[in-house]
CSV table of C-alpha atoms in Angstrom, one decimal:
chain,number,residue,atom,x,y,z
A,21,MET,CA,-119.9,-9.4,75.8
A,22,LEU,CA,-122.2,-6.9,77.4
A,23,PRO,CA,-124.3,-4.6,75.3
A,24,LEU,CA,-122.9,-1.2,74.4
A,25,VAL,CA,-126.0,0.7,75.3
A,26,SER,CA,-128.4,0.3,78.2
A,27,ILE,CA,-131.5,-1.8,77.8
A,28,VAL,CA,-135.0,-0.4,78.0
A,29,LYS,CA,-137.7,-2.7,79.2
A,30,LYS,CA,-141.1,-1.8,80.7
A,31,THR,CA,-140.7,-4.2,83.6
A,32,VAL,CA,-137.6,-5.2,85.6
A,33,ILE,CA,-137.8,-8.2,87.9
A,34,LEU,CA,-135.2,-8.8,90.6
A,35,PHE,CA,-135.0,-12.1,92.3
A,36,GLY,CA,-133.2,-12.9,95.6
A,37,ALA,CA,-132.4,-16.0,97.6
A,38,GLY,CA,-136.0,-16.0,98.9
A,39,ALA,CA,-137.3,-16.6,95.4
A,40,SER,CA,-135.3,-19.8,94.9
A,41,TYR,CA,-136.0,-20.9,98.5
A,42,GLY,CA,-139.8,-20.4,97.9
A,43,ALA,CA,-140.1,-21.6,94.3
A,44,GLY,CA,-140.8,-25.2,95.1
A,45,ASP,CA,-140.2,-28.1,92.7
A,46,ILE,CA,-136.4,-27.8,93.0
A,47,LEU,CA,-133.9,-30.6,93.2
A,48,PRO,CA,-132.0,-31.8,95.2
A,49,GLU,CA,-133.6,-29.9,98.0
A,50,LYS,CA,-135.0,-26.5,98.8
A,51,PRO,CA,-132.2,-24.0,98.1
A,52,PRO,CA,-130.9,-22.4,101.2
A,53,LEU,CA,-131.3,-18.8,102.5
A,54,GLY,CA,-128.1,-17.0,103.6
A,55,SER,CA,-128.7,-18.1,107.2
A,56,ASP,CA,-128.5,-21.8,106.2
A,57,LEU,CA,-125.8,-21.5,103.5
A,58,PHE,CA,-122.7,-22.1,105.7
A,59,ASP,CA,-124.1,-25.3,107.2
A,60,ARG,CA,-125.0,-26.6,103.7
A,61,LEU,CA,-121.5,-25.8,102.4
A,62,THR,CA,-119.7,-27.4,105.3
A,63,ALA,CA,-121.7,-30.6,104.7
A,64,CYS,CA,-121.0,-30.8,100.9
A,65,ALA,CA,-117.4,-29.5,101.0
A,66,PRO,CA,-115.7,-30.9,104.1
A,67,ARG,CA,-112.2,-30.3,102.7
A,68,THR,CA,-112.7,-26.6,102.2
A,69,TRP,CA,-115.7,-25.0,104.0
A,70,GLY,CA,-115.7,-27.8,106.6
A,71,ALA,CA,-112.0,-27.4,107.3
A,72,LEU,CA,-112.0,-23.8,108.2
A,73,PRO,CA,-110.4,-23.2,111.6
A,74,SER,CA,-112.8,-22.9,114.5
A,75,PRO,CA,-112.6,-19.1,115.0
A,76,TYR,CA,-113.7,-18.5,111.4
A,77,ARG,CA,-116.5,-21.2,111.6
A,78,ASP,CA,-117.7,-19.5,114.8
A,79,GLU,CA,-118.0,-16.2,113.0
A,80,PHE,CA,-120.2,-17.7,110.3
A,81,VAL,CA,-122.4,-19.5,112.9
A,82,THR,CA,-122.7,-16.7,115.5
A,83,LYS,CA,-122.7,-13.6,113.4
A,84,GLY,CA,-123.8,-14.6,109.9
A,85,PHE,CA,-122.5,-15.5,106.5
A,86,GLU,CA,-121.4,-12.1,105.4
A,87,GLU,CA,-119.5,-11.5,108.6
A,88,GLY,CA,-117.8,-14.9,108.4
A,89,MET,CA,-116.8,-14.3,104.8
A,90,GLU,CA,-115.4,-10.9,105.6
A,91,LEU,CA,-113.2,-12.4,108.3
A,92,VAL,CA,-111.9,-15.1,105.9
A,93,TYR,CA,-111.3,-12.5,103.2
A,94,GLU,CA,-109.3,-10.3,105.6
A,95,GLN,CA,-107.2,-13.0,107.2
A,96,LEU,CA,-107.3,-16.1,105.0
A,97,SER,CA,-107.8,-14.7,101.6
A,98,HIS,CA,-105.6,-17.3,99.9
A,99,LEU,CA,-108.5,-19.8,100.7
A,100,ILE,CA,-111.1,-17.7,98.8
A,101,ALA,CA,-110.5,-19.4,95.4
A,102,PRO,CA,-111.1,-23.0,96.6
A,103,LEU,CA,-114.0,-22.0,98.8
A,104,MET,CA,-115.7,-20.2,96.0
A,105,ARG,CA,-115.1,-23.0,93.5
A,106,ASP,CA,-116.8,-25.4,95.9
A,107,MET,CA,-119.6,-22.9,96.5
A,108,ALA,CA,-120.2,-22.8,92.7
A,109,VAL,CA,-120.2,-26.6,92.5
A,110,TYR,CA,-122.8,-26.7,95.3
A,111,LEU,CA,-125.1,-24.1,93.8
A,112,ILE,CA,-125.0,-25.2,90.1
A,113,GLN,CA,-126.7,-28.5,91.2
A,114,TYR,CA,-130.1,-26.8,91.9
A,115,ARG,CA,-132.6,-27.3,89.1
A,116,PRO,CA,-136.3,-27.7,88.5
A,117,PHE,CA,-137.5,-31.3,88.2
A,118,SER,CA,-141.1,-31.2,86.9
A,119,PHE,CA,-141.2,-27.6,85.8
A,120,GLU,CA,-144.0,-26.6,88.1
A,121,SER,CA,-142.0,-24.2,90.2
A,122,ALA,CA,-143.0,-20.6,90.9
A,123,TYR,CA,-140.4,-19.5,88.3
A,124,ASP,CA,-142.2,-21.7,85.7
A,125,HIS,CA,-145.6,-20.4,86.7
A,126,LEU,CA,-144.4,-16.8,86.4
A,127,LEU,CA,-142.9,-17.4,83.0
A,128,GLU,CA,-146.1,-19.1,81.9
A,129,GLN,CA,-148.3,-16.2,83.1
A,130,LEU,CA,-146.1,-13.6,81.5
A,131,SER,CA,-146.1,-15.6,78.2
A,132,SER,CA,-149.8,-16.0,78.2
A,133,LEU,CA,-150.3,-12.3,78.3
A,134,SER,CA,-147.5,-11.6,75.8
A,135,LEU,CA,-145.6,-9.7,78.4
A,136,ILE,CA,-142.4,-11.8,78.6
A,137,ASN,CA,-140.5,-9.9,75.9
A,138,SER,CA,-141.1,-6.6,77.8
A,139,VAL,CA,-139.3,-8.0,80.9
A,140,LEU,CA,-135.7,-7.7,82.0
A,141,PHE,CA,-135.0,-10.5,84.4
A,142,SER,CA,-132.3,-9.9,87.0
A,143,THR,CA,-131.1,-11.7,90.0
A,144,LEU,CA,-128.8,-11.6,92.9
A,145,ASN,CA,-128.6,-15.4,93.0
A,146,TYR,CA,-125.6,-17.4,91.8
A,147,ASP,CA,-127.8,-20.4,91.0
A,148,CYS,CA,-129.2,-21.1,87.5
A,149,ILE,CA,-132.7,-22.2,88.3
A,150,LEU,CA,-134.3,-19.4,86.3
A,151,GLU,CA,-132.2,-20.1,83.2
A,152,PHE,CA,-133.1,-23.8,83.3
A,153,CYS,CA,-136.8,-22.9,83.5
A,154,LEU,CA,-136.4,-20.5,80.5
A,155,ILE,CA,-134.7,-23.1,78.4
A,156,HIS,CA,-137.4,-25.6,79.1
A,157,ARG,CA,-140.0,-23.2,77.8
A,158,GLY,CA,-138.1,-22.6,74.5
A,159,HIS,CA,-136.3,-19.3,75.4
A,160,LYS,CA,-132.6,-18.6,75.3
A,161,PRO,CA,-131.2,-16.9,78.4
A,162,SER,CA,-129.1,-13.9,77.4
A,163,TYR,CA,-126.4,-12.8,79.8
A,164,TRP,CA,-124.5,-10.4,77.5
A,165,ASP,CA,-126.9,-8.7,75.1
A,166,GLU,CA,-130.2,-6.9,75.1
A,167,GLY,CA,-132.5,-9.8,74.3
A,168,THR,CA,-133.7,-8.3,71.0
A,169,ASN,CA,-134.3,-11.7,69.4
A,170,HIS,CA,-137.9,-13.0,70.0
A,171,ASN,CA,-136.7,-16.2,71.8
A,172,THR,CA,-133.8,-14.5,73.7
A,173,ILE,CA,-134.6,-13.3,77.2
A,174,PRO,CA,-132.1,-11.1,79.1
A,175,VAL,CA,-131.1,-12.5,82.5
A,176,TRP,CA,-128.7,-10.1,84.3
A,177,LYS,CA,-126.9,-11.6,87.2
A,178,LEU,CA,-125.8,-8.6,89.2
A,179,HIS,CA,-123.5,-10.4,91.6
A,180,GLY,CA,-122.2,-12.9,89.0
A,181,SER,CA,-123.0,-16.5,88.6
A,182,SER,CA,-121.8,-20.0,89.4
A,183,ASN,CA,-121.5,-20.8,85.7
A,184,TRP,CA,-119.5,-17.7,84.5
A,185,PHE,CA,-115.8,-18.2,83.8
A,186,THR,CA,-113.1,-16.0,82.3
A,187,SER,CA,-112.6,-16.7,78.7
A,188,SER,CA,-109.3,-14.9,78.3
A,189,VAL,CA,-107.5,-15.6,81.6
A,190,LYS,CA,-106.7,-19.2,82.6
A,191,ALA,CA,-104.9,-20.4,85.7
A,192,GLY,CA,-103.9,-23.9,86.9
A,193,SER,CA,-105.6,-25.7,89.7
A,194,GLY,CA,-102.7,-24.9,92.1
A,195,VAL,CA,-102.9,-21.2,91.7
A,196,SER,CA,-103.0,-19.1,94.9
A,197,PHE,CA,-103.9,-15.5,95.3
A,198,GLY,CA,-105.2,-13.2,98.0
A,199,ARG,CA,-107.4,-10.2,98.6
A,200,GLY,CA,-106.9,-7.2,96.3
A,201,VAL,CA,-106.0,-9.4,93.3
A,202,THR,CA,-108.3,-9.2,90.4
A,203,PHE,CA,-108.5,-10.9,87.0
A,204,SER,CA,-109.9,-9.0,84.1
A,205,GLY,CA,-111.2,-10.2,80.8
A,206,GLY,CA,-114.1,-11.6,78.9
A,207,LEU,CA,-116.6,-14.1,80.3
A,208,GLU,CA,-118.2,-17.3,79.0
A,209,ALA,CA,-121.1,-19.1,80.5
A,210,PHE,CA,-122.0,-22.8,80.6
A,211,LEU,CA,-125.5,-24.2,81.3
A,212,ASP,CA,-124.4,-27.8,81.5
A,213,ILE,CA,-123.9,-28.8,85.1
A,214,GLY,CA,-121.1,-31.3,84.3
A,215,THR,CA,-119.1,-28.7,82.4
A,216,VAL,CA,-119.4,-26.2,85.3
A,217,VAL,CA,-118.2,-28.8,87.8
A,218,GLU,CA,-115.3,-29.8,85.6
A,219,HIS,CA,-114.2,-26.2,85.2
A,220,CYS,CA,-114.4,-25.6,88.9
A,221,LEU,CA,-112.6,-28.8,90.0
A,222,VAL,CA,-110.3,-29.7,87.1
A,223,ASN,CA,-109.9,-27.1,84.3
A,224,GLN,CA,-109.6,-23.8,86.2
A,225,GLY,CA,-107.8,-22.5,89.3
A,226,LEU,CA,-109.8,-19.3,89.3
A,227,TYR,CA,-113.3,-19.5,90.7
A,228,PRO,CA,-116.4,-18.4,88.6
A,229,ALA,CA,-117.1,-14.7,88.3
A,230,MET,CA,-119.1,-14.3,91.5
A,231,SER,CA,-119.0,-11.4,93.9
A,232,LEU,CA,-118.1,-12.4,97.4
A,233,TYR,CA,-121.1,-12.8,99.7
A,234,MET,CA,-120.0,-10.1,102.2
A,235,LYS,CA,-120.2,-6.4,102.8
A,236,ASP,CA,-119.7,-4.3,99.6
A,237,LYS,CA,-119.8,-7.5,97.5
A,238,PRO,CA,-116.1,-7.3,96.3
A,239,VAL,CA,-115.4,-8.8,92.8
A,240,GLN,CA,-112.1,-10.5,92.0
A,241,ILE,CA,-113.0,-12.1,88.7
A,242,ALA,CA,-114.0,-9.9,85.7
A,243,PRO,CA,-114.9,-6.9,88.0
A,244,GLU,CA,-115.3,-4.5,85.0
A,245,GLN,CA,-117.9,-6.7,83.5
A,246,ILE,CA,-120.0,-7.1,86.6
A,247,LEU,CA,-119.7,-3.5,87.7
A,248,ARG,CA,-120.7,-2.4,84.2
A,249,LEU,CA,-123.7,-4.7,84.3
A,250,GLN,CA,-124.8,-3.2,87.7
A,251,SER,CA,-124.5,0.3,86.2
A,252,MET,CA,-126.6,-0.7,83.2
A,253,TRP,CA,-129.2,-2.3,85.5
A,254,LYS,CA,-129.5,0.9,87.4
A,255,ASP,CA,-130.4,2.7,84.2
A,256,ALA,CA,-132.9,0.0,83.4
A,257,VAL,CA,-134.6,0.4,86.8
A,258,LEU,CA,-134.7,4.2,86.5
A,259,ASN,CA,-136.4,3.9,83.1
A,260,ALA,CA,-138.8,1.1,83.8
A,261,GLN,CA,-142.5,1.3,84.3
A,262,ASN,CA,-142.7,-1.5,86.8
A,263,VAL,CA,-140.1,-3.0,89.2
A,264,ILE,CA,-140.7,-6.3,90.9
A,265,CYS,CA,-138.7,-7.6,93.8
A,266,ILE,CA,-139.1,-11.2,94.7
A,267,GLY,CA,-137.4,-12.7,97.7
A,268,VAL,CA,-134.9,-9.9,98.1
A,269,ASN,CA,-134.3,-8.6,101.6
A,270,PRO,CA,-133.9,-4.8,101.5
A,271,LEU,CA,-130.3,-3.9,102.5
A,272,PRO,CA,-129.7,-0.2,102.1
A,273,ALA,CA,-125.9,-0.8,102.5
A,274,ASP,CA,-126.1,-2.5,99.1
A,275,ARG,CA,-126.4,0.9,97.5
A,276,HIS,CA,-126.0,-0.4,93.9
A,277,ILE,CA,-129.3,-2.3,94.3
A,278,TRP,CA,-131.5,-0.2,96.7
A,279,GLU,CA,-130.7,3.3,95.6
A,280,PRO,CA,-132.1,2.8,92.1
A,281,ILE,CA,-135.1,1.0,93.5
A,282,SER,CA,-135.6,3.9,95.9
A,283,GLU,CA,-135.3,6.6,93.3
A,284,THR,CA,-137.2,5.1,90.3
A,285,ASP,CA,-140.6,6.5,89.4
A,286,ALA,CA,-141.7,2.9,88.4
A,287,ARG,CA,-144.4,1.2,90.4
A,288,LEU,CA,-142.7,-1.2,92.8
A,289,PHE,CA,-144.2,-4.6,93.5
A,290,PHE,CA,-142.7,-6.5,96.5
A,291,VAL,CA,-142.8,-10.1,97.4
A,292,GLY,CA,-141.1,-11.1,100.7
A,293,ASP,CA,-140.8,-10.2,104.3
A,294,LYS,CA,-143.5,-7.7,105.2
A,295,ASN,CA,-141.7,-6.2,108.2
A,296,ALA,CA,-138.5,-5.6,106.2
A,297,TYR,CA,-140.5,-4.1,103.4
A,298,ASP,CA,-142.4,-1.7,105.7
A,299,LYS,CA,-139.2,-0.6,107.4
A,300,TRP,CA,-137.5,0.1,104.2
A,301,ILE,CA,-140.4,1.8,102.5
A,302,SER,CA,-141.0,4.1,105.4
A,303,LYS,CA,-137.5,5.5,105.3
A,304,TYR,CA,-136.3,5.2,101.7
A,305,ARG,CA,-139.2,5.4,99.2
A,306,SER,CA,-142.2,7.6,98.6
A,307,LYS,CA,-143.1,6.5,95.1
A,308,PRO,CA,-146.0,4.1,94.3
A,309,SER,CA,-145.3,0.8,96.0
A,310,ILE,CA,-147.4,-2.3,96.5
A,311,TYR,CA,-146.8,-5.2,98.8
A,312,ILE,CA,-148.1,-8.4,97.3
A,313,ASP,CA,-147.3,-11.4,99.5
A,314,CYS,CA,-144.7,-13.1,101.6
A,315,PHE,CA,-144.4,-16.1,99.4
A,316,PHE,CA,-143.3,-16.4,95.7
A,317,ASP,CA,-145.5,-19.3,94.7
A,318,SER,CA,-148.8,-17.7,96.0
A,319,SER,CA,-148.0,-14.3,94.5
A,320,VAL,CA,-147.6,-15.1,90.8
A,321,LYS,CA,-151.1,-14.4,89.5
A,322,LYS,CA,-151.5,-11.2,91.5
A,323,LEU,CA,-148.1,-10.0,90.4
A,324,VAL,CA,-148.7,-10.5,86.7
A,325,LYS,CA,-152.2,-9.0,86.9
A,326,GLY,CA,-150.7,-5.9,88.6
A,327,VAL,CA,-148.1,-5.5,85.9
A,328,ALA,CA,-150.6,-6.0,83.1
A,329,ASP,CA,-153.0,-3.4,84.7
A,330,GLU,CA,-150.2,-0.9,85.1
A,331,LEU,CA,-149.0,-1.3,81.5
A,332,ASN,CA,-152.6,-1.0,80.3
A,333,GLY,CA,-153.2,2.2,82.3
A,334,SER,CA,-155.6,0.7,84.7
A,335,GLY,CA,-153.3,0.2,87.7
């Protein structure tokens, strides 16, 4: 269950696809950016993603993943469940292998300065790489509560996750449903890869609670839970002292993400594409903002030092 009150943390970190892509030390390969995702999915799921009719495949290839997904949702929405189940199976496989990724280095630096318990981790990613890194370092990722226990670290997944399943609504593997249909109820999470795969392919006809990767990010599974989480995250961002964006491409159309970041008085630290950052900053934000680096792995020390300096009043 989600907390009844909003969480207050001094620092909010938001990860995007670029963070996992640039983290290094990830098996079985470098996680894809959105521009590469469709090709990866067609290769690993030939019976679903690879079997889409050519007009829909062409939309993904020529216009982009969000545009392709929107066309499928509008015209072939009965295919959404099997497509999303196979997407979850594909994404849950990503994991650190020697725990020397940029995620690990960031957690290590935050812990060394006793800052980790003042951080709310949040992500737009469906993968669970961050959670696997936290577990390896003796922390318990917390999706549903405030992370008040010393070893419990809040990880808020604003678009859902490949390992979140409805705990109160079950459906057989042959279930079919289209656009506009939603399934409400509580959520449970599994951090065992085999259990997630079994739920997707054997135990459950519904796909995991993941918003669709398209315009407006519609949610069919547990929408109340995910929308509530987004609302609470907005409050956390507006009340934070620091906000860090890593590997997140500024998309003003995603108002639930970029309006709070634009409005907060927190100091913003940004890791990612410099041109995208400059374009967004010039139009949407006048508060203190610092561009750190293009790459996650080379930005960790500077990021943590900037946060520490800000919290100590020397920023």
